């Protein structure tokens, strides 16, 4: 797990790199600690795996979680790239 991160409203790409070089099956989830899911990708995972996340409102405490049925997935790097962020005066209170 990585985070927590705070996100303003907008669109982001979350990129996750893995420590192992072999093939990997599993899922990467962008979520809150309470279980609200903003993005998910499952199946054969590339390194990096990219997930697009659209947030209409600010999100506090966002986590990036990996899961697999087999060998544990070991992320080595997580990068959050803002694509379009809502300017502060246009954000909801």
XYZ file of C-alpha atoms in Angstrom:
93
model
C 0.000 0.000 0.000
C 1.134 3.569 -0.695
C -0.205 6.834 0.618
C -2.274 8.397 1.954
C -2.373 11.194 -0.597
C -4.614 14.277 -0.723
C -6.080 15.111 -4.139
C -7.846 18.291 -5.261
C -10.720 17.827 -7.733
C -9.492 16.897 -11.198
C -8.148 14.130 -13.392
C -4.976 12.217 -12.533
C -2.901 9.277 -13.715
C -1.587 6.984 -11.006
C 1.416 4.965 -12.208
C 2.724 1.969 -10.256
C 6.058 0.252 -10.941
C 6.868 -3.192 -9.538
C 10.120 -4.500 -8.047
C 9.971 -7.909 -9.753
C 10.718 -8.354 -13.447
C 8.571 -11.427 -14.113
C 4.974 -11.591 -15.234
C 2.463 -10.589 -12.606
C -1.275 -11.120 -12.175
C -3.349 -9.161 -9.715
C -4.935 -5.782 -9.285
C -4.076 -2.211 -8.407
C -6.758 -0.169 -6.664
C -6.932 3.584 -5.960
C -9.238 3.955 -2.960
C -10.036 5.608 0.362
C -9.342 3.823 3.664
C -13.142 3.463 3.969
C -13.347 1.428 0.762
C -14.532 3.951 -1.845
C -12.830 2.972 -5.110
C -11.779 5.678 -7.598
C -9.942 3.430 -10.046
C -8.966 -0.202 -10.536
C -7.098 -2.326 -13.037
C -6.910 -6.122 -12.842
C -5.324 -8.972 -14.786
C -1.817 -9.056 -16.252
C -0.079 -5.951 -14.870
C 2.606 -4.037 -16.747
C 5.354 -2.058 -15.048
C 4.280 0.661 -14.881
C 0.563 0.039 -14.546
C -1.435 3.222 -15.191
C -4.855 4.049 -13.746
C -6.826 7.157 -14.723
C -8.684 8.717 -11.792
C -11.425 11.359 -12.121
C -12.339 13.153 -8.900
C -15.262 15.607 -8.971
C -14.577 16.735 -5.366
C -11.441 16.879 -3.168
C -10.400 13.477 -1.837
C -8.600 13.179 1.463
C -6.548 10.120 2.329
C -6.361 8.289 -0.986
C -4.440 4.983 -0.979
C -2.922 2.871 -3.751
C -3.323 -0.829 -2.943
C -2.110 -3.960 -4.733
C -3.566 -7.444 -4.387
C -2.905 -10.850 -5.942
C -3.990 -14.430 -5.435
C -0.437 -15.735 -5.914
C 2.915 -14.214 -4.984
C 2.650 -10.784 -3.350
C 2.963 -7.788 -5.661
C 5.781 -5.486 -4.562
C 5.414 -1.928 -5.845
C 8.750 -0.129 -6.034
C 7.442 3.285 -7.076
C 4.123 5.172 -7.214
C 3.759 8.353 -9.241
C 0.703 10.638 -9.359
C 0.509 12.837 -12.462
C -2.106 15.622 -12.566
C -3.731 15.848 -16.006
C -6.368 18.515 -15.301
C -6.790 20.082 -11.852
C -9.768 22.270 -10.957
C -8.477 25.791 -10.049
C -8.941 26.718 -6.352
C -11.665 29.362 -6.953
C -13.779 26.787 -8.889
C -13.550 24.014 -6.257
C -16.541 23.117 -4.078
C -16.370 24.167 -0.428
